Coordinates of C-alpha atoms and ligand atoms in Angstrom, one line a residue:
M2 CA -8.3 20.3 -0.2
E3 CA -8.9 21.7 -4.0
R4 CA -8.4 18.9 -6.5
T5 CA -8.7 21.1 -9.4
E6 CA -4.9 22.5 -9.7
K7 CA -2.4 20.4 -11.9
N8 CA -0.7 17.4 -9.7
W9 CA -2.8 18.5 -6.7
W10 CA -1.6 15.2 -5.0
H11 CA 2.1 16.6 -4.6
S12 CA 0.6 18.4 -1.2
A13 CA -1.6 15.5 -0.4
V14 CA -1.3 12.8 2.3
V15 CA -3.1 9.6 1.9
Y16 CA -4.7 7.3 4.5
Q17 CA -5.4 3.4 3.3
I18 CA -8.2 1.6 4.7
Y19 CA -8.6 -2.1 4.8
P20 CA -12.5 -2.1 5.1
K21 CA -12.8 -5.4 6.4
S22 CA -10.7 -4.5 9.8
F23 CA -11.9 -0.9 9.9
Q24 CA -15.2 -0.5 11.7
D25 CA -18.0 -2.5 11.8
T26 CA -21.8 -1.5 12.5
T27 CA -23.7 -4.2 11.9
G28 CA -22.0 -6.7 14.5
S29 CA -21.2 -9.1 11.6
G30 CA -17.5 -9.4 13.0
T31 CA -16.1 -7.5 9.5
G32 CA -15.9 -3.7 9.0
D33 CA -18.4 -1.9 6.2
L34 CA -18.8 1.2 4.9
K35 CA -21.2 2.8 7.3
G36 CA -18.6 2.3 9.7
I37 CA -16.1 4.3 7.5
L38 CA -18.7 7.0 7.4
Q39 CA -18.8 6.9 11.0
R40 CA -15.1 7.6 11.1
L41 CA -14.7 10.4 8.7
D42 CA -14.3 12.8 11.4
Y43 CA -11.5 11.0 13.3
L44 CA -9.7 11.1 9.8
K45 CA -10.3 14.9 9.4
T46 CA -8.9 15.4 12.6
L47 CA -5.9 13.4 11.6
G48 CA -5.4 15.8 8.6
V49 CA -5.5 13.5 5.7
D50 CA -6.8 14.4 2.2
L51 CA -7.5 11.1 0.7
I52 CA -8.8 7.8 1.5
W53 CA -7.6 4.7 -0.4
L54 CA -10.3 2.0 0.2
S55 CA -8.7 -1.5 -0.3
P56 CA -11.8 -3.5 -2.6
V57 CA -15.1 -3.6 -1.3
F58 CA -16.8 -4.8 -4.6
A59 CA -18.5 -8.0 -4.9
S60 CA -16.3 -10.8 -4.1
P61 CA -16.1 -14.4 -2.7
Q62 CA -13.4 -13.0 -0.2
V63 CA -11.0 -15.7 -1.5
D64 CA -8.4 -12.8 -1.3
N65 CA -10.0 -10.5 0.9
G66 CA -12.0 -8.6 -2.0
Y67 CA -8.8 -8.9 -4.2
D68 CA -10.9 -11.2 -6.2
I69 CA -14.1 -9.3 -7.7
S70 CA -17.1 -11.0 -9.2
D71 CA -18.4 -7.7 -10.0
Y72 CA -16.7 -4.4 -10.4
Q73 CA -19.8 -2.3 -10.6
A74 CA -21.3 -3.6 -7.4
I75 CA -20.6 -3.4 -3.7
D76 CA -20.2 -6.7 -1.4
P77 CA -23.4 -6.9 0.6
M78 CA -20.8 -7.6 3.4
Y79 CA -19.7 -3.7 3.1
G80 CA -23.2 -2.4 2.4
T81 CA -24.7 -0.8 -0.7
L82 CA -24.1 1.4 -3.8
E83 CA -25.9 4.3 -1.9
D84 CA -23.5 3.4 1.0
M85 CA -20.9 3.9 -1.2
D86 CA -22.5 7.4 -2.8
S87 CA -23.0 8.6 0.8
L88 CA -19.5 8.1 1.7
I89 CA -18.1 9.5 -1.3
Q90 CA -20.3 12.6 -0.7
E91 CA -20.1 12.9 3.3
A92 CA -15.7 12.5 2.3
N93 CA -15.9 15.1 -0.4
R94 CA -17.9 17.5 2.2
R95 CA -14.9 17.2 4.6
G96 CA -12.4 17.9 1.8
I97 CA -11.4 14.2 1.8
G98 CA -11.4 12.3 -1.6
I99 CA -12.0 8.8 -1.9
M100 CA -9.4 6.1 -4.3
L101 CA -11.0 3.1 -5.1
D102 CA -8.8 -0.1 -5.4
L103 CA -8.8 -1.4 -8.7
V104 CA -7.8 -4.9 -9.5
L105 CA -7.5 -4.9 -13.6
N106 CA -5.0 -7.7 -13.9
H107 CA -7.2 -10.8 -12.8
S108 CA -10.9 -11.1 -12.2
S109 CA -12.6 -13.4 -9.4
D110 CA -13.6 -17.3 -11.0
R111 CA -17.1 -15.9 -9.9
H112 CA -17.2 -13.0 -12.3
R113 CA -19.9 -13.4 -15.3
W114 CA -17.1 -13.1 -17.7
F115 CA -15.2 -16.0 -16.6
R116 CA -18.4 -18.3 -16.0
E117 CA -19.1 -17.6 -19.6
A118 CA -15.5 -18.4 -20.4
L119 CA -16.1 -21.8 -19.2
K120 CA -18.8 -22.5 -21.4
S121 CA -17.0 -23.3 -24.5
R122 CA -13.8 -22.1 -26.5
D123 CA -15.9 -19.9 -28.9
N124 CA -17.7 -18.4 -26.2
P125 CA -17.7 -14.6 -26.8
F126 CA -16.0 -14.2 -23.4
H127 CA -13.6 -17.0 -23.5
D128 CA -10.6 -14.9 -24.7
Y129 CA -11.2 -12.5 -21.7
Y130 CA -8.9 -14.9 -20.3
I131 CA -5.8 -16.8 -21.0
W132 CA -6.0 -20.3 -22.1
R133 CA -3.6 -23.1 -23.4
D134 CA -4.4 -26.6 -24.8
G135 CA -3.3 -29.3 -22.9
G136 CA -3.9 -32.4 -21.0
P137 CA -4.3 -33.3 -17.1
D138 CA -0.9 -32.9 -15.6
A139 CA 0.5 -31.5 -18.8
F140 CA 1.0 -28.1 -17.9
P141 CA 2.1 -25.6 -20.5
N142 CA 4.9 -24.8 -18.4
D143 CA 6.4 -24.6 -15.1
M144 CA 5.4 -21.3 -14.0
R145 CA 4.2 -20.8 -10.3
S146 CA 1.5 -18.8 -8.8
A147 CA 2.7 -15.8 -6.0
F148 CA 0.7 -17.8 -3.7
G149 CA 2.0 -21.0 -3.8
G150 CA 1.5 -23.8 -6.5
P151 CA 1.3 -24.1 -10.5
A152 CA 0.0 -20.7 -12.0
W153 CA -2.0 -23.3 -14.3
T154 CA -5.4 -24.8 -13.6
Y155 CA -6.8 -27.3 -15.9
V156 CA -10.6 -27.4 -17.1
P157 CA -11.3 -31.0 -18.1
Q158 CA -14.4 -30.0 -20.2
L159 CA -12.7 -27.4 -22.4
G160 CA -9.2 -29.3 -22.3
Q161 CA -7.6 -26.3 -21.6
Y162 CA -5.5 -24.8 -18.6
Y163 CA -6.0 -21.2 -17.8
F164 CA -3.5 -18.7 -16.4
H165 CA -3.6 -17.3 -12.8
Q166 CA -0.5 -15.1 -11.5
F167 CA -2.4 -15.6 -7.8
A168 CA -4.8 -18.1 -6.7
P169 CA -7.0 -20.2 -8.9
E170 CA -9.7 -18.5 -8.0
Q171 CA -8.1 -15.4 -9.5
P172 CA -7.8 -15.8 -13.2
D173 CA -5.8 -13.4 -15.1
L174 CA -7.6 -11.2 -17.4
N175 CA -6.2 -11.0 -21.3
W176 CA -5.1 -7.5 -21.7
E177 CA -4.1 -8.4 -25.7
N178 CA -8.1 -8.6 -26.3
P179 CA -9.3 -5.0 -26.9
A180 CA -12.9 -6.0 -25.5
V181 CA -11.4 -6.5 -22.4
R182 CA -9.8 -3.2 -22.2
R183 CA -12.6 -1.5 -23.4
A184 CA -15.0 -3.2 -20.6
L185 CA -12.4 -2.3 -17.8
Y186 CA -12.5 1.6 -19.1
D187 CA -16.2 1.6 -19.2
M188 CA -16.2 0.2 -15.5
I189 CA -13.7 3.1 -14.6
L190 CA -15.7 5.9 -16.4
W191 CA -18.7 4.8 -14.3
W192 CA -16.8 5.0 -11.2
M193 CA -15.4 8.5 -12.1
D194 CA -19.0 9.8 -12.6
R195 CA -20.0 8.9 -9.1
G196 CA -17.6 11.4 -7.9
V197 CA -14.1 9.2 -6.8
A198 CA -10.8 11.1 -6.6
G199 CA -8.6 8.4 -7.8
F200 CA -7.5 5.0 -8.1
R201 CA -4.9 2.7 -6.7
L202 CA -4.1 0.0 -9.3
D203 CA -3.4 -3.4 -8.1
V204 CA -0.4 -5.4 -9.7
I205 CA -0.7 -2.9 -12.6
D206 CA 2.5 -3.8 -14.0
Q207 CA 1.3 -7.5 -14.6
I208 CA -1.5 -6.8 -17.0
A209 CA 1.4 -6.9 -20.0
K210 CA 2.4 -10.7 -20.0
E211 CA 3.8 -13.3 -22.0
P212 CA 3.2 -16.6 -19.8
D213 CA 4.7 -18.6 -22.8
R214 CA 8.0 -16.7 -22.4
H215 CA 7.7 -16.4 -18.5
I216 CA 7.0 -13.0 -18.8
T217 CA 4.6 -12.0 -16.1
I218 CA 5.6 -8.4 -15.3
N219 CA 6.8 -5.5 -17.4
G220 CA 5.5 -7.0 -20.5
P221 CA 6.5 -5.6 -23.9
R222 CA 3.1 -3.8 -24.4
L223 CA 3.0 -2.5 -20.6
H224 CA 3.3 1.4 -21.3
E225 CA 1.0 1.3 -24.3
F226 CA -1.6 -0.1 -22.4
L227 CA -1.0 2.3 -19.6
R228 CA -1.0 5.0 -21.8
E229 CA -4.3 4.0 -23.3
L230 CA -5.8 3.4 -20.1
S231 CA -5.1 7.0 -18.8
A232 CA -5.9 8.2 -22.0
E233 CA -9.4 6.7 -22.0
T234 CA -10.3 7.4 -18.6
F235 CA -8.2 9.0 -15.7
R236 CA -7.2 12.2 -18.1
K237 CA -10.8 13.0 -18.6
G238 CA -10.8 14.1 -15.0
N239 CA -8.1 15.2 -12.6
L240 CA -7.9 12.0 -11.0
V241 CA -5.1 10.9 -8.9
T242 CA -3.8 7.4 -9.5
V243 CA -0.9 5.2 -8.1
G244 CA -0.2 1.7 -9.5
E245 CA 1.6 -1.1 -7.4
A246 CA 4.3 -2.1 -9.4
W247 CA 6.6 -4.4 -7.8
G248 CA 8.9 -5.1 -10.7
A249 CA 9.6 -0.8 -10.7
D250 CA 13.1 0.7 -11.0
V251 CA 13.9 4.6 -11.4
D252 CA 13.8 4.4 -14.9
R253 CA 10.3 2.7 -15.4
A254 CA 8.7 5.1 -12.6
K255 CA 9.8 8.0 -14.3
R256 CA 7.7 6.6 -17.3
Y257 CA 4.9 5.8 -15.1
S258 CA 4.8 9.2 -13.0
C259 CA 5.9 11.3 -16.0
P260 CA 5.1 15.1 -15.4
D261 CA 3.1 15.0 -18.7
G262 CA 0.6 12.8 -17.1
S263 CA 0.6 10.2 -19.8
E264 CA 0.4 7.3 -17.7
L265 CA -0.1 7.5 -13.8
S266 CA 0.6 10.2 -11.1
M267 CA 2.9 7.7 -9.1
V268 CA 3.8 4.3 -8.2
F269 CA 4.5 2.2 -5.4
Q270 CA 7.8 0.3 -5.7
F271 CA 9.4 -1.8 -3.2
E272 CA 12.9 -1.8 -3.0
H273 CA 13.5 -0.7 0.2
M274 CA 11.0 -3.4 1.4
G275 CA 13.2 -5.9 0.3
L276 CA 16.3 -4.6 2.1
D277 CA 15.7 -6.8 5.1
Q278 CA 15.2 -10.2 3.5
Q279 CA 18.0 -12.7 2.3
P280 CA 18.9 -12.0 -1.4
G281 CA 17.4 -14.3 -3.8
K282 CA 15.0 -15.6 -1.1
P283 CA 11.3 -15.0 -0.5
K284 CA 10.3 -12.7 2.5
W285 CA 9.8 -15.2 4.9
D286 CA 13.8 -15.5 5.0
T287 CA 14.6 -12.3 7.0
A288 CA 17.9 -10.7 7.5
P289 CA 19.2 -7.7 9.7
L290 CA 18.2 -4.3 7.7
S291 CA 21.6 -2.3 7.0
L292 CA 20.6 1.3 7.6
S293 CA 23.3 2.7 5.0
A294 CA 21.3 0.5 2.4
L295 CA 17.9 1.9 3.5
K296 CA 19.6 5.2 3.0
A297 CA 21.1 4.7 -0.1
C298 CA 17.7 3.3 -1.8
F299 CA 15.6 6.5 -0.5
E300 CA 18.6 8.7 -1.9
K301 CA 18.3 6.8 -5.3
W302 CA 14.7 7.3 -5.3
Q303 CA 14.4 10.7 -4.1
H304 CA 17.3 11.9 -6.8
G305 CA 16.1 9.7 -9.5
L306 CA 12.3 10.9 -9.5
H307 CA 13.0 14.7 -8.4
G308 CA 11.5 17.0 -11.3
Q309 CA 11.0 14.1 -13.7
G310 CA 8.7 11.9 -11.7
W311 CA 6.9 11.7 -8.4
N312 CA 7.5 9.2 -5.7
S313 CA 4.8 7.6 -3.1
L314 CA 6.4 7.4 0.2
F315 CA 5.1 4.4 2.5
L316 CA 6.2 1.7 5.1
N317 CA 3.1 0.1 5.5
N318 CA 0.1 -1.4 3.6
H319 CA -2.5 -4.3 4.0
D320 CA 0.7 -6.7 2.7
L321 CA 2.8 -5.5 4.7
P322 CA 4.0 -6.2 8.3
R323 CA 3.8 -3.4 10.9
I324 CA 6.8 -1.2 10.6
V325 CA 7.0 -0.6 14.5
S326 CA 7.6 -4.1 15.0
R327 CA 9.9 -4.6 11.9
W328 CA 12.0 -1.5 12.0
G329 CA 11.1 0.1 15.4
D330 CA 10.8 -1.1 18.7
E331 CA 8.0 -3.1 20.3
G332 CA 9.0 -2.5 23.6
G333 CA 9.9 0.9 25.9
F334 CA 10.5 2.8 22.7
R335 CA 7.5 1.8 20.5
E336 CA 5.9 5.2 20.5
T337 CA 9.2 7.2 20.3
S338 CA 10.3 4.6 17.4
A339 CA 7.2 4.8 15.7
K340 CA 7.5 8.7 15.5
L341 CA 10.9 8.6 14.1
L342 CA 9.9 6.3 11.4
A343 CA 7.2 8.8 10.4
V344 CA 9.7 11.4 10.6
M345 CA 12.3 9.8 8.3
L346 CA 9.5 9.4 5.8
H347 CA 7.2 12.3 6.0
G348 CA 10.2 14.7 5.6
M349 CA 11.2 13.2 2.1
Q350 CA 9.7 14.4 -1.3
G351 CA 6.6 12.7 -2.3
T352 CA 3.0 11.7 -1.4
P353 CA 2.8 9.7 2.1
Y354 CA 0.7 6.9 2.9
I355 CA -0.7 6.0 6.1
F356 CA -1.9 2.6 6.8
Q357 CA -4.8 2.2 9.1
G358 CA -3.4 2.1 12.8
E359 CA 0.0 3.2 11.5
E360 CA -0.9 6.7 13.0
L361 CA -1.6 4.8 16.7
G362 CA 2.0 3.0 16.5
M363 CA -0.1 -0.6 16.1
T364 CA 2.3 -3.5 16.0
N365 CA 2.4 -7.2 14.4
M366 CA 0.4 -9.8 16.5
R367 CA 1.2 -13.5 17.0
M368 CA -1.1 -15.8 15.6
T369 CA -1.8 -19.6 16.1
V370 CA -2.1 -21.3 12.6
D371 CA -5.9 -21.8 13.3
Q372 CA -6.0 -18.1 13.8
L373 CA -4.2 -17.3 10.0
Q374 CA -6.5 -16.2 7.7
D375 CA -4.4 -14.9 4.5
V376 CA -4.6 -17.3 1.7
E377 CA -0.5 -16.7 1.3
A378 CA 0.3 -17.5 4.8
K379 CA -2.1 -20.8 5.0
N380 CA -0.2 -21.8 1.5
L381 CA 3.3 -21.4 3.3
Y382 CA 2.3 -22.8 6.2
R383 CA 1.2 -26.1 4.4
E384 CA 4.0 -26.1 1.9
R385 CA 7.0 -25.5 4.5
L386 CA 5.5 -27.9 7.0
E387 CA 5.5 -30.5 4.2
A388 CA 9.1 -29.8 3.4
G389 CA 10.0 -30.3 6.9
Y390 CA 10.5 -26.8 8.5
P391 CA 9.8 -27.0 12.0
E392 CA 6.3 -25.4 13.1
G393 CA 7.7 -22.7 15.6
Q394 CA 10.4 -21.8 12.7
I395 CA 7.1 -21.2 10.0
L396 CA 5.1 -19.2 12.7
E397 CA 7.8 -17.0 13.5
S398 CA 8.4 -16.0 9.7
I399 CA 4.7 -15.7 9.4
Y400 CA 4.7 -13.4 12.5
R401 CA 7.6 -11.3 11.2
R402 CA 6.3 -11.0 7.5
G403 CA 2.8 -12.5 7.3
R404 CA -0.1 -10.2 5.6
D405 CA -2.5 -10.8 8.5
N406 CA -0.5 -8.8 10.9
A407 CA -1.8 -5.3 9.3
R408 CA -5.1 -7.0 8.9
T409 CA -5.9 -7.1 12.9
P410 CA -9.0 -4.8 13.6
M411 CA -8.4 -1.2 13.9
Q412 CA -7.9 -0.4 17.7
W413 CA -10.6 2.0 18.7
D414 CA -10.7 1.7 22.5
D415 CA -9.7 -0.3 25.4
G416 CA -13.3 -1.8 25.5
P417 CA -14.7 -5.2 24.0
Q418 CA -13.2 -6.0 20.6
A419 CA -11.1 -2.5 20.9
G420 CA -14.4 -0.8 19.7
F421 CA -14.2 -2.6 16.3
T422 CA -17.2 -4.9 16.5
T423 CA -20.1 -5.9 18.6
G424 CA -19.6 -9.4 17.3
T425 CA -16.9 -12.0 16.6
P426 CA -14.1 -10.5 14.6
W427 CA -13.4 -12.1 11.7
L428 CA -9.3 -12.0 12.7
P429 CA -8.6 -11.5 16.4
V430 CA -8.0 -7.9 18.1
N431 CA -4.5 -7.4 19.2
P432 CA -4.4 -7.8 23.2
N433 CA -2.3 -4.9 23.4
A434 CA -5.2 -2.8 22.3
A435 CA -6.1 -2.1 25.6
R436 CA -2.9 0.1 25.9
I437 CA -2.5 0.9 22.2
N438 CA -6.0 2.7 20.9
A439 CA -7.5 5.8 19.3
K440 CA -9.4 6.9 22.1
A441 CA -6.5 6.9 24.5
Q442 CA -4.2 8.7 22.0
L443 CA -6.7 11.4 21.0
A444 CA -6.7 12.3 24.9
D445 CA -2.9 12.4 24.7
P446 CA -1.3 15.5 23.0
D447 CA 1.9 13.8 23.3
S448 CA 0.7 10.5 21.1
V449 CA 1.8 9.1 18.2
F450 CA -1.5 10.3 16.6
H451 CA -1.1 13.8 17.3
F452 CA 2.6 13.6 16.1
Y453 CA 1.2 12.3 12.8
R454 CA -1.3 15.2 12.9
R455 CA 1.2 17.4 13.4
L456 CA 3.6 16.2 10.8
I457 CA 0.6 16.2 8.2
A458 CA 0.1 19.8 9.1
L459 CA 3.9 20.7 8.4
R460 CA 3.5 19.5 4.6
K461 CA 0.5 22.1 4.3
T462 CA 2.6 24.8 5.8
Y463 CA 5.9 24.8 4.6
P464 CA 6.2 24.4 0.4
V465 CA 10.0 23.0 1.1
F466 CA 8.5 19.5 2.0
R467 CA 6.9 19.1 -1.4
M468 CA 9.5 20.9 -3.4
G469 CA 12.8 20.6 -2.0
D470 CA 15.8 18.5 -3.5
F471 CA 17.2 15.9 -0.9
T472 CA 20.8 15.5 0.2
L473 CA 21.8 12.8 2.2
L474 CA 24.1 13.4 5.0
L475 CA 26.6 10.8 6.7
P476 CA 26.0 8.0 3.9
E477 CA 27.9 5.4 5.8
H478 CA 26.6 6.1 9.6
E479 CA 24.9 3.1 10.8
K480 CA 22.9 4.6 13.3
L481 CA 22.0 8.1 11.8
F482 CA 19.7 8.9 9.0
V483 CA 20.3 12.6 8.4
Y484 CA 19.4 14.5 5.3
T485 CA 18.3 18.1 4.1
R486 CA 15.6 19.4 1.8
A487 CA 16.3 22.8 0.0
W488 CA 14.1 24.8 -2.1
M489 CA 14.5 28.7 -2.6
D490 CA 15.6 30.0 1.0
Q491 CA 14.1 27.6 2.7
E492 CA 15.7 24.5 4.6
L493 CA 14.9 21.3 6.3
L494 CA 17.3 19.0 8.3
V495 CA 16.0 15.8 9.1
I496 CA 17.6 13.9 11.9
C497 CA 17.0 10.3 13.1
N498 CA 19.1 8.4 15.3
F499 CA 18.0 4.9 14.4
G500 CA 18.1 2.2 17.4
A501 CA 18.3 2.5 21.3
D502 CA 21.7 3.7 21.4
P503 CA 22.4 7.3 22.5
T504 CA 24.6 8.4 19.7
S505 CA 27.2 11.7 19.7
W506 CA 25.7 14.5 17.6
Q507 CA 26.9 17.9 16.6
L508 CA 24.6 20.1 14.6
P509 CA 26.1 20.9 11.3
E510 CA 27.4 24.9 10.6
G511 CA 24.9 27.3 10.4
W512 CA 21.7 25.3 12.0
A513 CA 22.6 26.4 15.8
G514 CA 19.4 28.9 15.5
A515 CA 17.3 26.8 13.5
K516 CA 13.7 26.5 14.5
C517 CA 12.4 23.0 15.4
L518 CA 9.3 22.1 13.6
I519 CA 8.7 18.9 15.5
A520 CA 10.7 16.3 17.6
N521 CA 10.1 13.2 19.5
Y522 CA 11.6 14.4 22.7
P523 CA 10.5 17.6 24.7
D524 CA 14.0 19.0 24.7
A525 CA 17.2 18.9 22.8
A526 CA 20.3 17.4 24.7
Q527 CA 23.6 19.0 23.5
G528 CA 25.9 16.7 21.4
L529 CA 23.8 14.0 21.9
L530 CA 21.2 12.1 20.3
R531 CA 18.7 9.7 22.5
P532 CA 17.2 6.5 21.6
W533 CA 15.3 6.8 18.4
E534 CA 15.3 10.6 18.8
A535 CA 13.8 12.3 15.8
K536 CA 13.3 15.9 14.8
I537 CA 13.0 18.3 11.9
L538 CA 14.6 21.7 11.7
Y539 CA 13.9 24.7 9.4
R540 CA 15.9 27.5 8.7
R541 CA 15.6 30.5 6.1
T542 CA 18.7 31.1 4.4
D543 CA 18.0 34.7 3.0
V544 CA 18.7 35.9 6.7
Ligands
TEU19 O1 -0.4 -7.5 -4.1 C1 0.4 -8.1 -5.2 C2 1.6 -8.9 -4.7 O2 2.5 -9.5 -5.3 C3 1.3 -9.2 -3.3 O3 0.6 -10.0 -3.1 C4 2.8 -9.7 -2.8 O4 3.4 -10.7 -3.9 C5 2.7 -10.3 -1.4 O5 2.1 -9.3 -0.6 C6 4.5 -10.2 -1.0 O6 4.3 -11.4 -0.2 C7 -1.7 -7.2 -4.9 C8 -2.6 -7.1 -3.3 O7 -1.8 -5.6 -2.7 C9 -2.7 -8.1 -2.8 O8 -3.1 -7.9 -1.4 C10 -3.2 -9.2 -3.3 O9 -3.1 -10.4 -2.4 C11 -2.5 -9.6 -4.9 O10 -2.1 -8.3 -5.5 C12 -3.5 -10.2 -5.9 O11 -4.9 -9.2 -5.9

């Protein structure tokens, strides 16, 4: 894909790689950059335009790399800077850009800046972080970390607490300090000079904060910081940027993804990802998904950003359970439901993101407490066990919502460790790899892989996927998700029958002779949609 025209990412598809679980070439049991290099032709076959790499920078791995100790060094477990340069070059040669995952909200407590900050209150790096005076057990306030426990950690030799929205090993950076911003901008420009195509920005709506007022997201200076960040870095190249913004609503997303390019290209907002949990409860306390609520949510975002911003489209990432297990069917309709979920998402306006293994219909995996690796899940297990929750209920919650589900090794073939490693994998391979793997699906033209490949190709062929406005049909129907996209004389009709029940269905008037662009059943049943049936019809309205 040529990345020179304005908004080139509007017709791009992004593939997210969690490097630790993608492909190991050393027998270490963890993935590496050379492994990604080996799999570039697989991704070229799939047809993706960008690869978002979860962090591979130097890190003590407390949060699997989202705790960076050197932003300009590759962690030896993944390889070397030369390996990264080769990956960028070889990907570009295949028309695939590399997006790096920047964690600008916090560093690792092993970062040189924090080690200096600990030395004294007047060390030049002390104010790179957020400190409050206090005594042992006299916390500045009752703020909690996203991973459980207080958001403040005491440093006796300083008589101060430092602030961390995540693990204590992830101290928040002080964006109020211009020296911090300048150091981060210089680091980003350094990576831009090495040829990256863009960046994913971790918890970017949490960089502006006022902990004393319990403000840790959408702080008053957020958009000021983002405009400065964009002007000082991204806008100097034609880069694609996506900010992770758990606190975004449509109005704020319009500012983030404003067509004038003053901030970012788009954001990940998570409203749809909260619809199947009990209101006011954490994600572990699940609730059934209402399809009408899901449809209303997508409709709001499609209308809200049409012509005024840009949507990202995703159902999976390294923090989310696998969508086939969450909203699809893990049993006899696993592949059919995986294809339906892909049709539902890729028919909409925005940039689609495919998380590694999603294109195979990979599923969640039940784990014992000893198998868990994620700091968030391990803290939850401990906290809920201490609170008296039955262990079985805790492990069921983790099976449904735990982040390790997405991080089980990529399933390449039906051989030992699914072809991921010749060693012992850092996280167990899902036993269903014998059935669900890339090798089998590459050989099967009806596989989920080839379905994704054809879906991605449609977006390149029909401009209506990129340009068309969105109209929801049957808003109250609890089984059917049906919408149209219209642009100039082109129209799409996207039809999804959510669930295992056949549903009666009559094509709307004027669609009888439409062309079927893609379907997850080989034929059409008159007046009926079969279990998990999905298709996209196309017509020209000028004929
Ligand atoms: O995630 C931000 C974040 O808020 C999530 O961790 C979320 O709280 C959790 O997954 C919901 O259960 C980003 C990264 O994507 C995540 O992997 C990191 O752990 C986190 O930031 C800290 O860097």
